[in-house]
Amino acid sequence: MKSKLTTILAAVVLTLGLYSCTSSEDGFAGEEKASGFVTAYKTSEIVAYVGTDTLVSDLTRALPNGLTDKAYFYLRIDDRVLKAEGVVYNPTLYYPRTSGNGSLKSSVNEGKINLSYDYYAGLGTVPHYIYDPQGEEVLKAIGGEIPTVEALLNGDQGKPKVTLPSNSETLKVIWYVAKYQTIDRVWHVDGVLTGQSTPSIDDIPDFKKEDGLDPVSQGMVEINLAIQEHKDEQSSKLSIHVRDTTDVTVTIPMKPEYFLKADDVSIVQKHYDNMTYGKSMKIGKTTVEITVEYSDAGITVSTKGINSEVLKVCRELFEDGLTFEVWNYFNENTTADIMKEALDKSTVSFTRTPKTYFNAILGDLDVNVEPVSGYQNVETIEKKGKKYTK
């Protein structure tokens, strides 16, 4: 396992998520090395720990009487595993799902675990678990038959619909964690569909390789610039969604006689969890920021700090890139027609040309943001916008 814990505070409890990190009562339960278990450290002694390997508890706790042996199995089929301690996994990537893309609990993915197995002692919502990147120990903990890949995918109720991969005969499942969750009082067993020759999930990349390139550099930049009509003021809203290793500059050629040197800016990781920040934030070791400059040429909005480390962290935690949002304001002399004419001449440039640029135009108040250079192909998608490719 290549991931590292850089700082672990004794008061912090990590969620047992995709990569099975949790604190134990007497030790820190982290990840298992390929060579076996390592000595546990008491949480009271771990003020900060920096090392080449994460830790795993070698302590076990007898399961309490009356604990259910019912388990539900969930499978990831994109041959990747999120390698970040304490991540809260995205249930839409584990099958089968409910019609609302949550975690399904039904006869199609039901099974049992072995209550006599010596599980690791966890804490909080995951008091008992076993984690093994090779999957061998997890198989020992499973009591009875395991639902087939076909049953799990055929029982999926979510959207979009998934089907069995065409090369399924060359694949296998590594069931890498079985965990009891107090939130629903049942066991969850998570696995990943991968190649027959893959010995361990440690050998599965964070992200699939496509065309021999790191997919972090294969993303998209999407921009939407729209006029915002209000009774007492005029404004515009610029949304920049960066899913590629590039910084972005958008130039809005509005005359100084119209714009106000005032703006509201935010960096957004997840809208639905209100994970919104100001003009800068630290992601990994990198400080990401957005700036707004005013000049005779108009308004210039620029991002700074987007690199492969930033995108990997964002993808591991949120399955997406990073969003920047900017509201600009204009005086009372600025009509909607004046705004439309100026904003329609807006342009975007990149420090590194992304594979795809999408200019979202979803309504009459949305405007064009043309790329300065880097693209030969453009496709107009009715009621959605323009797609630019190299």
Coordinates of C-alpha atoms in Angstrom, one line a residue:
M1 CA 0.0 0.0 0.0
K2 CA 1.6 3.3 -1.1
S3 CA -0.6 5.8 0.7
K4 CA 0.7 7.4 3.9
L5 CA -0.7 9.0 7.0
T6 CA 1.0 12.4 7.4
T7 CA -0.6 13.5 10.6
I8 CA -2.9 11.6 12.9
L9 CA -4.4 13.5 15.9
A10 CA -5.4 11.3 18.8
A11 CA -8.8 12.9 19.0
V12 CA -9.7 12.1 15.4
V13 CA -11.7 9.1 14.5
L14 CA -11.4 8.1 10.8
T15 CA -14.4 6.5 9.2
L16 CA -14.1 2.9 8.0
G17 CA -14.8 3.7 4.4
L18 CA -13.4 2.4 1.1
Y19 CA -9.9 1.8 2.4
S20 CA -10.9 0.6 5.8
C21 CA -9.5 3.2 8.3
T22 CA -10.7 3.4 11.8
S23 CA -9.5 3.9 15.3
S24 CA -9.6 1.1 17.9
E25 CA -10.0 1.4 21.6
D26 CA -6.4 0.4 22.3
G27 CA -4.8 0.9 19.0
F28 CA -4.9 2.7 15.6
A29 CA -6.5 0.4 13.0
G30 CA -5.3 1.5 9.6
E31 CA -4.2 -0.5 6.6
E32 CA -2.6 -3.9 6.3
K33 CA 0.9 -4.3 4.7
A34 CA 1.3 -7.0 2.1
S35 CA 3.8 -8.7 4.5
G36 CA 1.3 -8.9 7.3
F37 CA 0.1 -7.1 10.4
V38 CA 2.3 -4.6 12.2
T39 CA 2.3 -3.6 15.8
A40 CA -0.5 -1.3 16.9
Y41 CA 0.0 2.0 18.7
K42 CA -2.3 3.3 21.5
T43 CA -4.3 6.3 20.3
S44 CA -3.2 8.2 23.4
E45 CA 0.4 7.9 22.2
I46 CA -0.3 9.0 18.6
V47 CA -0.1 12.8 18.7
A48 CA 1.4 12.8 15.2
Y49 CA 2.8 10.0 13.2
V50 CA 4.7 10.1 9.9
G51 CA 5.9 6.9 8.3
T52 CA 6.2 4.9 5.1
D53 CA 3.4 2.5 6.1
T54 CA 0.1 3.0 7.7
L55 CA -0.8 1.0 10.7
V56 CA -3.2 -1.8 11.4
S57 CA -4.5 -3.0 14.8
D58 CA -3.5 -6.5 15.8
L59 CA -6.1 -6.6 18.5
T60 CA -9.3 -8.5 18.3
R61 CA -12.5 -8.3 20.3
A62 CA -15.0 -11.0 20.9
L63 CA -18.3 -10.3 19.2
P64 CA -21.2 -9.6 21.5
N65 CA -24.0 -12.2 21.9
G66 CA -27.0 -11.6 19.6
L67 CA -25.1 -9.9 16.9
T68 CA -26.6 -10.6 13.5
D69 CA -24.7 -12.6 10.9
K70 CA -26.6 -11.0 8.0
A71 CA -24.4 -9.3 5.4
Y72 CA -24.9 -7.3 2.2
F73 CA -22.4 -7.5 -0.6
Y74 CA -21.4 -4.5 -2.7
L75 CA -19.2 -4.5 -5.8
R76 CA -17.3 -1.9 -7.6
I77 CA -16.8 -2.7 -11.3
D78 CA -14.5 0.1 -12.6
D79 CA -11.3 -1.6 -11.4
R80 CA -10.3 1.2 -9.1
V81 CA -10.2 1.7 -5.3
L82 CA -10.1 5.1 -3.6
K83 CA -6.8 5.3 -1.7
A84 CA -7.4 8.0 0.8
E85 CA -7.7 7.5 4.6
G86 CA -11.1 8.3 6.1
V87 CA -12.9 8.9 2.8
V88 CA -16.7 8.8 2.8
Y89 CA -17.4 6.6 -0.2
N90 CA -19.8 7.4 -3.0
P91 CA -22.5 4.7 -2.9
T92 CA -23.4 5.3 -6.5
L93 CA -20.2 3.5 -7.5
Y94 CA -21.0 0.3 -5.6
Y95 CA -23.6 -2.2 -7.0
P96 CA -26.4 -3.1 -6.4
R97 CA -28.0 0.3 -5.9
T98 CA -31.5 1.4 -5.0
S99 CA -33.7 3.4 -7.5
G100 CA -32.3 6.5 -5.8
N101 CA -28.7 5.3 -6.3
G102 CA -28.2 4.4 -2.6
S103 CA -27.0 1.1 -1.2
L104 CA -29.5 -1.6 -1.9
K105 CA -30.4 -4.2 0.8
S106 CA -32.3 -7.1 -0.7
S107 CA -32.2 -10.8 -1.4
V108 CA -30.0 -10.3 -4.5
N109 CA -27.0 -9.1 -2.4
E110 CA -27.7 -10.8 0.9
G111 CA -25.4 -13.3 2.5
K112 CA -23.8 -14.2 5.9
I113 CA -20.6 -13.7 7.7
N114 CA -18.9 -16.1 10.2
L115 CA -19.5 -14.9 13.7
S116 CA -16.7 -17.1 15.1
Y117 CA -14.0 -15.3 13.1
D118 CA -11.6 -13.0 15.0
Y119 CA -12.5 -9.6 13.7
Y120 CA -10.5 -6.4 14.4
A121 CA -11.8 -4.1 17.0
G122 CA -13.0 -0.8 15.7
L123 CA -14.6 2.2 17.2
G124 CA -17.7 4.4 16.7
T125 CA -20.0 3.3 13.8
V126 CA -17.8 0.3 12.8
P127 CA -17.0 -1.7 15.9
H128 CA -16.0 -4.9 14.1
Y129 CA -14.3 -5.5 10.8
I130 CA -11.7 -7.4 8.8
Y131 CA -9.7 -5.8 6.0
D132 CA -7.3 -7.6 3.7
P133 CA -6.1 -6.2 0.3
Q134 CA -5.6 -9.7 -1.0
G135 CA -9.1 -10.7 0.1
E136 CA -8.0 -14.0 1.6
E137 CA -8.9 -13.2 5.2
V138 CA -12.2 -11.7 4.2
L139 CA -13.2 -14.9 2.4
K140 CA -12.5 -16.7 5.7
A141 CA -14.9 -14.4 7.5
I142 CA -17.7 -14.9 5.0
G143 CA -20.0 -17.6 6.1
G144 CA -21.8 -19.3 3.2
E145 CA -22.4 -18.5 -0.4
I146 CA -21.3 -15.2 -2.0
P147 CA -23.7 -13.5 -4.4
T148 CA -22.5 -13.7 -8.0
V149 CA -21.4 -10.8 -10.0
E150 CA -24.3 -11.4 -12.4
A151 CA -26.8 -11.4 -9.4
L152 CA -25.4 -8.1 -8.0
L153 CA -25.5 -6.3 -11.4
N154 CA -28.8 -7.7 -12.5
G155 CA -30.3 -6.7 -9.2
D156 CA -29.2 -3.1 -9.5
Q157 CA -32.1 -0.6 -9.6
G158 CA -30.1 2.6 -10.1
K159 CA -29.4 4.7 -13.1
P160 CA -27.6 4.5 -15.5
K161 CA -28.2 0.8 -15.9
V162 CA -25.1 -1.4 -15.7
T163 CA -24.3 -4.6 -17.5
L164 CA -21.8 -7.4 -17.0
P165 CA -18.5 -6.5 -18.7
S166 CA -17.9 -8.3 -22.0
N167 CA -14.6 -9.6 -20.7
S168 CA -16.0 -11.0 -17.5
E169 CA -14.3 -14.4 -18.0
T170 CA -11.0 -12.7 -17.5
L171 CA -12.0 -11.0 -14.3
K172 CA -12.3 -11.9 -10.6
V173 CA -13.6 -10.2 -7.4
I174 CA -11.4 -9.2 -4.5
W175 CA -13.6 -8.9 -1.4
Y176 CA -11.3 -6.7 0.6
V177 CA -13.4 -5.6 3.7
A178 CA -16.2 -7.0 5.8
K179 CA -17.5 -4.5 8.4
Y180 CA -20.3 -4.3 10.9
Q181 CA -22.0 -0.9 10.8
T182 CA -24.1 0.3 13.8
I183 CA -25.9 2.8 11.6
D184 CA -28.0 -0.1 10.1
R185 CA -26.9 -2.9 12.3
V186 CA -25.8 -5.3 9.6
W187 CA -22.5 -6.3 8.0
H188 CA -21.3 -4.8 4.7
V189 CA -18.8 -6.7 2.5
D190 CA -17.2 -4.6 -0.2
G191 CA -15.3 -5.8 -3.3
V192 CA -13.9 -4.8 -6.6
L193 CA -14.0 -6.5 -10.0
T194 CA -10.5 -6.7 -11.4
G195 CA -8.2 -8.8 -13.6
Q196 CA -7.5 -12.4 -12.8
S197 CA -3.8 -11.7 -12.4
T198 CA -4.3 -8.8 -9.9
P199 CA -2.9 -10.1 -6.6
S200 CA -4.1 -7.3 -4.4
I201 CA -6.1 -4.1 -4.4
D202 CA -2.8 -2.5 -3.6
D203 CA -2.0 -3.1 -7.3
I204 CA -5.2 -1.4 -8.5
P205 CA -4.6 2.2 -9.4
D206 CA -6.6 5.1 -7.9
F207 CA -8.0 5.7 -11.4
K208 CA -8.2 3.6 -14.5
K209 CA -5.6 4.0 -17.1
E210 CA -6.9 4.9 -20.5
D211 CA -4.8 5.1 -23.7
G212 CA -1.7 4.7 -21.6
L213 CA -2.2 8.1 -20.0
D214 CA -2.9 9.2 -16.5
P215 CA -6.7 10.0 -16.5
V216 CA -6.0 13.0 -14.3
S217 CA -4.7 14.8 -17.4
Q218 CA -7.7 13.6 -19.6
G219 CA -10.5 15.6 -18.1
M220 CA -12.8 18.4 -19.1
V221 CA -13.2 22.0 -18.3
E222 CA -16.8 23.2 -18.3
I223 CA -17.8 26.9 -18.1
N224 CA -21.2 28.5 -17.8
L225 CA -21.5 32.3 -17.8
A226 CA -25.0 33.7 -17.3
I227 CA -26.7 37.1 -16.9
Q228 CA -28.5 37.4 -13.5
E229 CA -31.4 39.7 -13.7
H230 CA -32.5 41.4 -10.4
K231 CA -34.9 44.2 -9.6
D232 CA -32.3 46.5 -8.0
E233 CA -29.0 45.4 -9.7
Q234 CA -27.5 43.5 -12.6
S235 CA -25.0 40.8 -12.1
S236 CA -23.4 37.8 -13.9
K237 CA -22.5 34.4 -12.5
L238 CA -19.5 32.5 -13.8
S239 CA -19.1 28.8 -13.0
I240 CA -15.8 27.1 -13.9
H241 CA -15.7 23.3 -13.4
V242 CA -12.1 22.1 -13.7
R243 CA -11.6 18.4 -14.2
D244 CA -8.2 18.5 -15.9
T245 CA -4.6 19.6 -14.9
T246 CA -4.9 23.1 -16.1
D247 CA -5.5 26.6 -14.7
V248 CA -8.2 28.7 -16.4
T249 CA -8.5 32.4 -17.3
V250 CA -11.8 33.9 -18.4
T251 CA -11.9 37.4 -19.8
I252 CA -15.2 39.3 -19.8
P253 CA -14.8 42.4 -22.0
M254 CA -17.2 44.7 -20.1
K255 CA -16.4 48.4 -20.3
P256 CA -15.3 50.0 -17.0
E257 CA -18.2 52.5 -17.2
Y258 CA -20.6 49.6 -16.4
F259 CA -18.9 47.2 -14.0
L260 CA -18.6 47.6 -10.2
K261 CA -15.3 46.6 -8.7
A262 CA -17.1 44.2 -6.4
D263 CA -17.6 40.5 -6.6
D264 CA -18.5 37.4 -4.6
V265 CA -16.1 34.4 -5.1
S266 CA -16.2 30.9 -3.8
I267 CA -14.4 27.6 -4.4
V268 CA -16.8 24.7 -4.2
Q269 CA -16.1 21.0 -3.5
K270 CA -19.6 19.7 -3.0
H271 CA -22.8 21.9 -3.3
Y272 CA -25.1 19.4 -1.6
D273 CA -22.9 19.2 1.5
N274 CA -22.3 23.0 1.6
M275 CA -18.6 22.5 1.1
T276 CA -18.0 26.0 -0.1
Y277 CA -14.9 28.1 0.6
G278 CA -13.6 31.6 -0.1
K279 CA -11.0 32.7 -2.6
S280 CA -8.4 30.2 -1.6
M281 CA -8.1 26.8 0.1
K282 CA -5.4 24.2 0.6
I283 CA -5.9 20.8 -1.1
G284 CA -3.1 18.4 -0.3
K285 CA 0.1 20.4 -0.2
T286 CA -1.2 22.9 -2.8
T287 CA -3.0 26.2 -2.2
V288 CA -5.7 26.7 -4.8
E289 CA -7.0 30.2 -5.4
I290 CA -9.1 32.3 -7.7
T291 CA -8.5 36.0 -8.5
V292 CA -10.6 38.7 -10.1
E293 CA -9.0 41.7 -11.7
Y294 CA -10.5 44.8 -13.2
S295 CA -9.0 46.9 -16.0
D296 CA -9.9 48.9 -19.1
A297 CA -10.1 45.6 -21.0
G298 CA -12.8 44.3 -18.7
I299 CA -12.9 41.7 -16.0
T300 CA -10.3 38.9 -15.8
V301 CA -11.0 35.8 -13.6
S302 CA -8.1 33.4 -13.1
T303 CA -7.6 30.1 -11.2
K304 CA -4.2 29.2 -9.8
G305 CA -2.9 25.9 -8.3
I306 CA -4.7 23.2 -10.2
N307 CA -2.3 20.2 -10.6
S308 CA -2.5 16.4 -10.6
E309 CA -2.2 16.2 -6.8
V310 CA -5.2 18.5 -6.4
L311 CA -7.3 16.6 -8.9
K312 CA -6.5 13.2 -7.4
V313 CA -7.5 14.4 -3.9
C314 CA -10.8 15.8 -5.3
R315 CA -11.5 12.7 -7.3
E316 CA -10.7 10.4 -4.4
L317 CA -13.0 12.3 -2.0
F318 CA -15.7 13.6 -4.2
E319 CA -15.5 11.7 -7.6
D320 CA -15.1 15.1 -9.3
G321 CA -12.8 18.0 -10.0
L322 CA -13.1 21.5 -8.5
T323 CA -15.6 24.3 -9.1
F324 CA -15.0 28.0 -9.0
E325 CA -17.9 30.5 -8.9
V326 CA -17.8 34.2 -9.4
W327 CA -20.6 36.8 -9.2
N328 CA -19.8 40.2 -10.8
Y329 CA -22.0 43.3 -10.4
F330 CA -22.9 46.1 -12.7
N331 CA -24.4 49.6 -12.2
E332 CA -27.9 50.8 -12.9
N333 CA -27.0 52.0 -16.4
T334 CA -26.2 48.4 -17.4
T335 CA -29.1 46.9 -19.3
A336 CA -29.6 43.3 -20.1
D337 CA -28.8 44.0 -23.8
I338 CA -25.5 45.7 -22.9
M339 CA -24.6 42.8 -20.7
K340 CA -25.5 40.3 -23.4
E341 CA -23.4 42.0 -26.1
A342 CA -20.3 42.2 -23.9
L343 CA -20.6 38.9 -22.2
D344 CA -21.1 37.1 -25.5
K345 CA -17.6 38.1 -26.5
S346 CA -16.0 36.5 -23.4
T347 CA -13.0 34.2 -23.9
V348 CA -11.2 31.4 -22.0
S349 CA -7.6 30.4 -22.1
F350 CA -5.8 27.5 -20.4
T351 CA -2.2 26.9 -19.1
R352 CA -2.6 23.5 -20.6
T353 CA -5.2 22.7 -23.2
P354 CA -7.7 20.2 -21.8
K355 CA -8.9 17.3 -23.9
T356 CA -12.4 18.7 -23.9
Y357 CA -13.8 22.1 -23.2
F358 CA -17.6 22.5 -22.8
N359 CA -19.3 25.9 -22.9
A360 CA -22.7 25.2 -21.2
I361 CA -25.5 27.3 -22.7
L362 CA -28.7 26.2 -21.1
G363 CA -31.0 29.2 -21.5
D364 CA -31.5 32.6 -23.1
L365 CA -29.5 34.3 -20.4
D366 CA -26.4 32.1 -20.9
V367 CA -23.7 33.4 -23.1
N368 CA -20.7 32.2 -25.2
V369 CA -17.2 31.8 -23.7
E370 CA -15.0 30.9 -26.7
P371 CA -11.6 29.3 -26.3
V372 CA -8.8 31.5 -27.4
S373 CA -6.9 28.5 -29.0
G374 CA -6.2 24.8 -28.9
Y375 CA -9.3 23.3 -30.6
Q376 CA -10.1 22.2 -34.1
N377 CA -13.4 20.6 -33.5
V378 CA -16.6 22.1 -32.2
E379 CA -20.0 20.5 -31.8
T380 CA -23.2 22.4 -31.0
I381 CA -25.4 20.4 -28.6
E382 CA -28.9 21.7 -28.8
K383 CA -30.2 23.3 -25.5
K384 CA -26.9 22.3 -23.8
G385 CA -24.0 24.3 -25.3
K386 CA -20.9 23.8 -27.4
K387 CA -18.3 21.0 -27.0
Y388 CA -14.7 21.7 -28.2
T389 CA -12.3 18.9 -28.7
K390 CA -8.7 18.8 -29.9

